[in-house]
Each structure stands twice: as C-alpha cells, then as structure tokens.
Amino acid sequence: MEYLNFAVEMARAAGDVLKHYANREKFVELKGRANLVTAADKESEALIIEAIRKRYPDHAILAEESGALSGSKTAEGQWIIDPLDGTTNFAHQYPFYCVSIGFEQRGQLRCGAVYDPFRDEMFSGGSGAGAFLNGEKIRVSAAARLSDALLMTGFPYNFRDHIDDILSKFRAFLFESQAVRRGGSAALDMCYVAMGRSDGFWEMNLQPWDTAAGQVILEEAGGRLSNFKGDPFSIYVKEIAASNGKIHDEMIRVLSQHR
Ligand code: IPD
Ligand code: CA
Ligand code: CA
C-alpha cells in the first residue's frame, strides 16, 4: 500500500505539471520523424525522479526520457515511468493523455497509477489489492463476444516497417468487432479496458513504461493479458493483447490469423 499511495501521489503531482502546460504554446522537439517530446514530458519526469530519489534513494528507475537509472546493488525495487503517455495528443491539445507510474519488486509488478489530468481520473491498482478509479473499485466489462466489443488499438512510431501486418489486423478487427478506436495513449487504453469503457486492446512495439502500470490495473480489474499468440504477457515483450478475458480467445484467433 505504501508504494501504491506513493505512485498515486507522484502521478497526481506530475499531472499538475501537464495541466500547467496544457493550454500553452508547446515547444516540440522531435525524437524521430513523428515522435515528439515537450517541456512537459521532461518536467513531469524530473519531478517524479526527484520524488523517488528523495524517498527511496536505493531504488532503480526506468523512465522514458532518462532511460535506466540504477539503484543500489541490493535494490529490490524499480519504478517504471512514462511522464506523459500520449505526447502527440498533448501537443495538439487533444485531451487524451496521462502520467503512468508502475512499480516492480524482485521482478514482479506490484502496483501502478495512471492519471488523466484533463478528466481528473486516477486509475490505480495494487497486486492483491484491487483496481480503482478515483478510489472506487473497477471491473472489466461483461461483453462476451467480439461482435459485441468496442476495441482500442495504437500504431507504433515505426509503423512504416510493419504497415501490412498492422493494417491486416486492424481490418480484421474492424470486420469482427462492433468498432475500433485509436486513442493515442496506450496506458489509458489499458485502463479503459480495466473499467469497461472498452472491451479489448492490442498493439505492437510498446515499451515497459507504456504498459507497467496498466498491467497491474487491468489484471486487478479481472482482465487478461497476453502476447499475440496467447502466451503470458510481459512488459518487456513487444506485443500486447489485453481484454476483459471473455473475448480474449477470439482476439488471439484474429491476431494469429492475420500476421
Ligand atoms: C505512445 C502512446 C501511443 C502508442 C505509441 C506510444 P508516447 O506513447 O502510448 O498510444 O500508440 O506506440 O509510443 O510516445 O506518447 O509516450
Ligand atoms: Ca508512452
Ligand atoms: Ca511518453
């Protein structure tokens, strides 16, 4: 609980940084052709790292903009941070972005917080403790068939290298589900599945900081995660299929057939 409360506290404080920058002119730098970074990403990350360094100086940190920062040799904890998930949305004032903070202990994800400052929605989860939205328990949806499902997906920055694969899966899900949305923040996409606004999500080439907090929240909300073949999910593998559990096998069938 201590780590979870701390993650929530930091996500909220970092969310305030995003709010501060939200309606101002953004000075956007490019990390790749369409891969952006702004002052808000950097300031949000700096605030989180400083808070961790102060409270848990021996813990390791894996953060999107700073990379891996090692802790002490005996450190058993690692914080996994996306200071702003959905930077492209943020830069365009499209209100779908968040802060995502996960905590891993001895290789096991323990807790996570995902905060959407625009809607003031704090998603949180701790292993064995449940998943919550603003303190209220959340659960995945009851949709039992893919044909009843609202799905979400995302396209990686290097989509050009995988365009046929991506479009073939997208096309297949479009035909088989009720609808597909492309939100632009993988961490929020996962939380939306966790609380039933969506029934399933898939994407390729995500990074640990996109999915660490979302994994705990979704599992604690009764959801299921795997790679595209249905094998166990890890934040360190590059494929994610996430669902309410009930439509998971159908999703895996589509993902396996359209490679
Ligand atoms: C991105 C978002 C987006 C997903 C990309 C991610 P960023 O993260 O999660 O939804 O499609 O693959 O890289 O760059 O905004 O932190
Ligand atoms: Ca991200
Ligand atoms: Ca980011």
mmCIF file of C-alpha atoms and ligand atoms in Angstrom:
data_model
loop_
_atom_site.group_PDB
_atom_site.id
_atom_site.type_symbol
_atom_site.label_atom_id
_atom_site.label_comp_id
_atom_site.label_asym_id
_atom_site.label_seq_id
_atom_site.Cartn_x
_atom_site.Cartn_y
_atom_site.Cartn_z
ATOM 1 C CA MET A 1 0.000 0.000 0.000
ATOM 2 C CA GLU A 2 2.863 2.367 0.784
ATOM 3 C CA TYR A 3 4.236 2.084 -2.758
ATOM 4 C CA LEU A 4 0.781 2.383 -4.307
ATOM 5 C CA ASN A 5 -0.027 5.528 -2.338
ATOM 6 C CA PHE A 6 3.311 6.996 -3.342
ATOM 7 C CA ALA A 7 2.709 6.171 -7.030
ATOM 8 C CA VAL A 8 -0.711 7.877 -6.844
ATOM 9 C CA GLU A 9 0.765 10.924 -5.123
ATOM 10 C CA MET A 10 3.504 11.285 -7.754
ATOM 11 C CA ALA A 11 1.113 10.720 -10.692
ATOM 12 C CA ARG A 12 -1.138 13.496 -9.402
ATOM 13 C CA ALA A 13 1.753 15.929 -8.911
ATOM 14 C CA ALA A 14 3.119 15.123 -12.386
ATOM 15 C CA GLY A 15 -0.423 15.545 -13.779
ATOM 16 C CA ASP A 16 -0.409 19.092 -12.388
ATOM 17 C CA VAL A 17 2.706 19.766 -14.469
ATOM 18 C CA LEU A 18 0.864 18.574 -17.598
ATOM 19 C CA LYS A 19 -2.143 20.753 -16.685
ATOM 20 C CA HIS A 20 0.127 23.758 -16.332
ATOM 21 C CA TYR A 21 1.458 23.280 -19.879
ATOM 22 C CA ALA A 22 -1.784 22.018 -21.431
ATOM 23 C CA ASN A 23 -3.120 25.222 -22.973
ATOM 24 C CA ARG A 24 0.175 26.974 -23.567
ATOM 25 C CA GLU A 25 2.260 27.047 -26.653
ATOM 26 C CA LYS A 26 4.306 23.853 -26.851
ATOM 27 C CA PHE A 27 7.963 23.784 -27.822
ATOM 28 C CA VAL A 28 8.086 20.438 -29.503
ATOM 29 C CA GLU A 29 11.302 18.553 -30.204
ATOM 30 C CA LEU A 30 11.437 15.508 -32.435
ATOM 31 C CA LYS A 31 12.945 12.214 -31.232
ATOM 32 C CA GLY A 32 12.033 10.610 -34.542
ATOM 33 C CA ARG A 33 10.028 11.713 -37.598
ATOM 34 C CA ALA A 34 6.754 11.865 -35.644
ATOM 35 C CA ASN A 35 7.989 11.018 -32.150
ATOM 36 C CA LEU A 36 7.641 14.162 -30.054
ATOM 37 C CA VAL A 37 8.918 15.392 -26.730
ATOM 38 C CA THR A 38 7.919 18.624 -24.975
ATOM 39 C CA ALA A 39 8.969 20.568 -21.887
ATOM 40 C CA ALA A 40 6.006 18.943 -20.113
ATOM 41 C CA ASP A 41 7.399 15.409 -20.695
ATOM 42 C CA LYS A 42 10.741 16.486 -19.268
ATOM 43 C CA GLU A 43 9.433 18.434 -16.295
ATOM 44 C CA SER A 44 6.933 15.731 -15.357
ATOM 45 C CA GLU A 45 9.683 13.099 -15.465
ATOM 46 C CA ALA A 46 12.129 15.257 -13.473
ATOM 47 C CA LEU A 47 9.537 15.766 -10.736
ATOM 48 C CA ILE A 48 8.851 12.014 -10.461
ATOM 49 C CA ILE A 49 12.536 11.053 -10.440
ATOM 50 C CA GLU A 50 13.322 13.638 -7.787
ATOM 51 C CA ALA A 51 10.492 12.369 -5.570
ATOM 52 C CA ILE A 52 11.716 8.755 -5.867
ATOM 53 C CA ARG A 53 15.347 9.703 -5.258
ATOM 54 C CA LYS A 54 14.299 11.538 -2.114
ATOM 55 C CA ARG A 55 12.042 8.799 -0.688
ATOM 56 C CA TYR A 56 13.740 5.604 -1.960
ATOM 57 C CA PRO A 57 17.325 6.560 -2.859
ATOM 58 C CA ASP A 58 18.388 2.952 -3.455
ATOM 59 C CA HIS A 59 15.569 2.070 -5.902
ATOM 60 C CA ALA A 60 16.201 1.697 -9.638
ATOM 61 C CA ILE A 61 14.267 3.760 -12.187
ATOM 62 C CA LEU A 62 13.337 3.098 -15.795
ATOM 63 C CA ALA A 63 11.953 6.273 -17.335
ATOM 64 C CA GLU A 64 11.138 7.032 -20.960
ATOM 65 C CA GLU A 65 13.171 10.211 -21.340
ATOM 66 C CA SER A 66 16.069 9.358 -18.978
ATOM 67 C CA GLY A 67 16.433 5.621 -19.635
ATOM 68 C CA ALA A 68 17.582 3.199 -16.941
ATOM 69 C CA LEU A 69 18.946 4.758 -13.739
ATOM 70 C CA SER A 70 20.396 2.124 -11.489
ATOM 71 C CA GLY A 71 19.768 1.994 -7.783
ATOM 72 C CA SER A 72 21.959 0.361 -5.155
ATOM 73 C CA LYS A 73 23.225 -3.190 -5.862
ATOM 74 C CA THR A 74 20.824 -4.618 -3.331
ATOM 75 C CA ALA A 75 17.863 -2.535 -4.517
ATOM 76 C CA GLU A 76 14.821 -4.702 -4.940
ATOM 77 C CA GLY A 77 12.527 -2.096 -6.401
ATOM 78 C CA GLN A 78 12.269 -0.445 -9.813
ATOM 79 C CA TRP A 79 9.949 2.400 -10.785
ATOM 80 C CA ILE A 80 8.816 2.372 -14.411
ATOM 81 C CA ILE A 81 7.719 5.771 -15.652
ATOM 82 C CA ASP A 82 6.032 7.333 -18.639
ATOM 83 C CA PRO A 83 5.856 11.016 -17.640
ATOM 84 C CA LEU A 84 3.416 11.778 -20.468
ATOM 85 C CA ASP A 85 1.787 8.955 -22.403
ATOM 86 C CA GLY A 86 0.086 10.447 -25.433
ATOM 87 C CA THR A 87 2.529 13.239 -26.247
ATOM 88 C CA THR A 88 1.216 13.706 -29.784
ATOM 89 C CA ASN A 89 -2.309 14.231 -28.408
ATOM 90 C CA PHE A 90 -0.938 16.607 -25.772
ATOM 91 C CA ALA A 91 0.983 18.651 -28.338
ATOM 92 C CA HIS A 92 -2.234 19.081 -30.356
ATOM 93 C CA GLN A 93 -4.414 19.809 -27.308
ATOM 94 C CA TYR A 94 -6.364 16.608 -27.961
ATOM 95 C CA PRO A 95 -7.372 15.665 -24.420
ATOM 96 C CA PHE A 96 -6.348 12.026 -24.160
ATOM 97 C CA TYR A 97 -3.045 11.638 -22.333
ATOM 98 C CA CYS A 98 -1.808 10.660 -18.888
ATOM 99 C CA VAL A 99 1.047 10.029 -16.493
ATOM 100 C CA SER A 100 1.860 6.350 -15.932
ATOM 101 C CA ILE A 101 3.907 5.026 -12.999
ATOM 102 C CA GLY A 102 4.443 1.344 -12.253
ATOM 103 C CA PHE A 103 6.453 -0.314 -9.502
ATOM 104 C CA GLU A 104 8.257 -3.645 -9.844
ATOM 105 C CA GLN A 105 9.724 -5.542 -6.904
ATOM 106 C CA ARG A 106 12.053 -8.509 -7.392
ATOM 107 C CA GLY A 107 10.829 -8.794 -10.982
ATOM 108 C CA GLN A 108 7.112 -8.745 -10.061
ATOM 109 C CA LEU A 109 4.824 -5.806 -10.842
ATOM 110 C CA ARG A 110 3.368 -4.656 -7.533
ATOM 111 C CA CYS A 111 1.333 -1.546 -8.229
ATOM 112 C CA GLY A 112 0.624 1.222 -10.685
ATOM 113 C CA ALA A 113 -1.063 4.578 -11.113
ATOM 114 C CA VAL A 114 -2.296 6.142 -14.352
ATOM 115 C CA TYR A 115 -3.575 9.712 -14.081
ATOM 116 C CA ASP A 116 -5.578 11.604 -16.701
ATOM 117 C CA PRO A 117 -5.279 15.245 -15.595
ATOM 118 C CA PHE A 118 -7.822 16.518 -18.127
ATOM 119 C CA ARG A 119 -10.670 14.403 -16.674
ATOM 120 C CA ASP A 120 -9.130 14.243 -13.196
ATOM 121 C CA GLU A 121 -9.299 10.442 -13.392
ATOM 122 C CA MET A 122 -6.845 8.480 -11.260
ATOM 123 C CA PHE A 123 -6.624 4.794 -12.115
ATOM 124 C CA SER A 124 -4.703 2.721 -9.605
ATOM 125 C CA GLY A 125 -4.074 -0.891 -8.755
ATOM 126 C CA GLY A 126 -2.015 -2.979 -6.379
ATOM 127 C CA SER A 127 -1.429 -6.708 -6.733
ATOM 128 C CA GLY A 128 -3.928 -8.463 -4.498
ATOM 129 C CA ALA A 129 -5.492 -5.135 -3.501
ATOM 130 C CA GLY A 130 -7.817 -4.458 -6.454
ATOM 131 C CA ALA A 131 -8.103 -1.789 -9.121
ATOM 132 C CA PHE A 132 -9.700 1.621 -8.670
ATOM 133 C CA LEU A 133 -10.848 4.759 -10.456
ATOM 134 C CA ASN A 134 -10.768 7.745 -8.098
ATOM 135 C CA GLY A 135 -10.919 5.334 -5.169
ATOM 136 C CA GLU A 136 -13.916 3.312 -6.444
ATOM 137 C CA LYS A 137 -13.381 -0.315 -7.358
ATOM 138 C CA ILE A 138 -13.420 -1.042 -11.096
ATOM 139 C CA ARG A 139 -14.103 -4.219 -13.114
ATOM 140 C CA VAL A 140 -13.800 -5.178 -16.750
ATOM 141 C CA SER A 141 -16.905 -5.269 -18.990
ATOM 142 C CA ALA A 142 -19.255 -8.209 -19.453
ATOM 143 C CA ALA A 143 -19.053 -8.282 -23.288
ATOM 144 C CA ALA A 144 -18.902 -11.961 -24.165
ATOM 145 C CA ARG A 145 -18.297 -11.844 -27.919
ATOM 146 C CA LEU A 146 -16.002 -9.963 -30.214
ATOM 147 C CA SER A 147 -19.039 -8.965 -32.255
ATOM 148 C CA ASP A 148 -20.301 -7.022 -29.192
ATOM 149 C CA ALA A 149 -16.931 -5.450 -28.406
ATOM 150 C CA LEU A 150 -15.559 -1.912 -28.647
ATOM 151 C CA LEU A 151 -11.821 -2.317 -29.185
ATOM 152 C CA MET A 152 -8.884 0.054 -28.952
ATOM 153 C CA THR A 153 -5.509 -0.074 -30.635
ATOM 154 C CA GLY A 154 -2.492 2.065 -31.370
ATOM 155 C CA PHE A 155 0.092 2.335 -34.110
ATOM 156 C CA PRO A 156 3.794 2.341 -33.223
ATOM 157 C CA TYR A 157 6.067 5.175 -34.353
ATOM 158 C CA ASN A 158 7.845 2.742 -36.705
ATOM 159 C CA PHE A 159 4.541 1.722 -38.340
ATOM 160 C CA ARG A 160 6.122 2.042 -41.790
ATOM 161 C CA ASP A 161 8.222 -1.064 -41.122
ATOM 162 C CA HIS A 162 5.137 -3.162 -40.279
ATOM 163 C CA ILE A 163 2.381 -1.479 -42.229
ATOM 164 C CA ASP A 164 0.914 -4.591 -43.892
ATOM 165 C CA ASP A 165 0.815 -6.526 -40.631
ATOM 166 C CA ILE A 166 -0.762 -3.588 -38.752
ATOM 167 C CA LEU A 167 -3.413 -2.887 -41.374
ATOM 168 C CA SER A 168 -4.318 -6.521 -41.816
ATOM 169 C CA LYS A 169 -5.032 -6.902 -38.093
ATOM 170 C CA PHE A 170 -6.853 -3.571 -37.992
ATOM 171 C CA ARG A 171 -9.013 -4.571 -40.953
ATOM 172 C CA ALA A 172 -9.854 -7.971 -39.443
ATOM 173 C CA PHE A 173 -10.898 -6.449 -36.100
ATOM 174 C CA LEU A 174 -12.943 -3.813 -37.883
ATOM 175 C CA PHE A 175 -14.913 -6.577 -39.552
ATOM 176 C CA GLU A 176 -15.284 -8.722 -36.424
ATOM 177 C CA SER A 177 -15.941 -6.197 -33.639
ATOM 178 C CA GLN A 178 -18.561 -3.519 -33.134
ATOM 179 C CA ALA A 179 -15.986 -0.725 -33.549
ATOM 180 C CA VAL A 180 -12.292 0.069 -33.193
ATOM 181 C CA ARG A 181 -10.902 3.292 -31.644
ATOM 182 C CA ARG A 182 -7.339 4.600 -31.812
ATOM 183 C CA GLY A 183 -6.879 6.683 -28.685
ATOM 184 C CA GLY A 184 -3.193 7.614 -28.716
ATOM 185 C CA SER A 185 -2.311 6.679 -25.135
ATOM 186 C CA ALA A 186 -1.634 3.009 -24.518
ATOM 187 C CA ALA A 187 -1.725 3.368 -20.723
ATOM 188 C CA LEU A 188 -5.184 4.969 -20.839
ATOM 189 C CA ASP A 189 -6.349 2.409 -23.415
ATOM 190 C CA MET A 190 -5.494 -0.342 -20.907
ATOM 191 C CA CYS A 191 -7.286 1.474 -18.079
ATOM 192 C CA TYR A 192 -10.363 1.903 -20.263
ATOM 193 C CA VAL A 193 -10.443 -1.878 -20.727
ATOM 194 C CA ALA A 194 -9.972 -2.265 -16.952
ATOM 195 C CA MET A 195 -13.041 -0.162 -16.168
ATOM 196 C CA GLY A 196 -15.249 -1.346 -19.026
ATOM 197 C CA ARG A 197 -15.281 1.659 -21.373
ATOM 198 C CA SER A 198 -13.626 -0.662 -23.844
ATOM 199 C CA ASP A 199 -13.534 -4.470 -24.087
ATOM 200 C CA GLY A 200 -10.157 -5.139 -25.660
ATOM 201 C CA PHE A 201 -6.905 -3.545 -26.799
ATOM 202 C CA TRP A 202 -3.974 -4.666 -28.920
ATOM 203 C CA GLU A 203 -0.756 -3.008 -30.090
ATOM 204 C CA MET A 204 2.790 -3.906 -31.111
ATOM 205 C CA ASN A 205 6.139 -2.377 -30.171
ATOM 206 C CA LEU A 206 5.119 -0.805 -26.887
ATOM 207 C CA GLN A 207 7.706 -0.124 -24.186
ATOM 208 C CA PRO A 208 7.686 -1.153 -20.494
ATOM 209 C CA TRP A 209 6.701 2.359 -19.394
ATOM 210 C CA ASP A 210 3.595 2.260 -21.612
ATOM 211 C CA THR A 211 2.235 -0.921 -20.027
ATOM 212 C CA ALA A 212 3.673 -1.443 -16.500
ATOM 213 C CA ALA A 213 1.012 0.419 -14.500
ATOM 214 C CA GLY A 214 -1.722 -0.646 -16.913
ATOM 215 C CA GLN A 215 -0.868 -4.313 -16.459
ATOM 216 C CA VAL A 216 -1.450 -4.281 -12.689
ATOM 217 C CA ILE A 217 -4.622 -2.211 -13.031
ATOM 218 C CA LEU A 218 -6.075 -4.417 -15.737
ATOM 219 C CA GLU A 219 -5.210 -7.713 -14.033
ATOM 220 C CA GLU A 220 -6.640 -6.495 -10.743
ATOM 221 C CA ALA A 221 -9.830 -5.478 -12.566
ATOM 222 C CA GLY A 222 -10.266 -9.051 -13.794
ATOM 223 C CA GLY A 223 -8.801 -8.589 -17.279
ATOM 224 C CA ARG A 224 -6.449 -10.830 -19.226
ATOM 225 C CA LEU A 225 -3.161 -10.004 -20.949
ATOM 226 C CA SER A 226 -1.017 -11.977 -23.354
ATOM 227 C CA ASN A 227 1.140 -11.662 -26.429
ATOM 228 C CA PHE A 228 -0.461 -12.106 -29.867
ATOM 229 C CA LYS A 229 -0.183 -15.897 -29.589
ATOM 230 C CA GLY A 230 -1.938 -16.085 -26.230
ATOM 231 C CA ASP A 231 1.295 -16.705 -24.266
ATOM 232 C CA PRO A 232 1.821 -14.861 -20.963
ATOM 233 C CA PHE A 233 2.380 -11.127 -21.272
ATOM 234 C CA SER A 234 5.446 -9.300 -20.050
ATOM 235 C CA ILE A 235 6.066 -5.551 -20.227
ATOM 236 C CA TYR A 236 9.433 -6.463 -21.803
ATOM 237 C CA VAL A 237 7.905 -8.183 -24.861
ATOM 238 C CA LYS A 238 6.697 -6.220 -27.862
ATOM 239 C CA GLU A 239 3.143 -7.444 -28.319
ATOM 240 C CA ILE A 240 0.126 -6.827 -26.165
ATOM 241 C CA ALA A 241 -3.358 -8.284 -26.362
ATOM 242 C CA ALA A 242 -5.455 -7.082 -23.418
ATOM 243 C CA SER A 243 -9.122 -7.759 -22.789
ATOM 244 C CA ASN A 244 -11.958 -8.316 -20.381
ATOM 245 C CA GLY A 245 -10.978 -12.028 -20.525
ATOM 246 C CA LYS A 246 -14.214 -13.125 -22.158
ATOM 247 C CA ILE A 247 -13.286 -12.081 -25.707
ATOM 248 C CA HIS A 248 -9.590 -12.931 -25.334
ATOM 249 C CA ASP A 249 -9.556 -16.243 -27.228
ATOM 250 C CA GLU A 250 -11.415 -14.627 -30.116
ATOM 251 C CA MET A 251 -8.888 -11.781 -30.171
ATOM 252 C CA ILE A 252 -5.983 -14.254 -30.227
ATOM 253 C CA ARG A 253 -7.602 -16.123 -33.124
ATOM 254 C CA VAL A 254 -7.788 -12.879 -35.142
ATOM 255 C CA LEU A 255 -4.238 -11.834 -34.186
ATOM 256 C CA SER A 256 -2.818 -15.259 -35.110
ATOM 257 C CA GLN A 257 -4.674 -15.492 -38.412
ATOM 258 C CA HIS A 258 -3.587 -12.054 -39.591
ATOM 259 C CA ARG A 259 0.198 -11.991 -39.369
HETATM 260 C C1 IPD B 1 2.741 6.365 -27.303
HETATM 261 C C2 IPD B 1 1.280 6.183 -26.981
HETATM 262 C C3 IPD B 1 0.518 5.704 -28.211
HETATM 263 C C4 IPD B 1 1.103 4.454 -28.785
HETATM 264 C C5 IPD B 1 2.590 4.617 -29.047
HETATM 265 C C6 IPD B 1 3.301 5.058 -27.764
HETATM 266 P P1 IPD B 1 4.093 8.332 -26.025
HETATM 267 O O1 IPD B 1 3.474 6.822 -26.170
HETATM 268 O O2 IPD B 1 1.097 5.246 -25.944
HETATM 269 O O3 IPD B 1 -0.819 5.404 -27.904
HETATM 270 O O4 IPD B 1 0.424 4.134 -29.967
HETATM 271 O O5 IPD B 1 3.081 3.378 -29.500
HETATM 272 O O6 IPD B 1 4.674 5.175 -28.007
HETATM 273 O O7 IPD B 1 5.211 8.441 -27.006
HETATM 274 O O8 IPD B 1 3.011 9.286 -26.278
HETATM 275 O O9 IPD B 1 4.574 8.319 -24.616
HETATM 276 CA CA CA B 2 4.162 6.122 -23.974
HETATM 277 CA CA CA B 3 5.834 9.380 -23.173
#
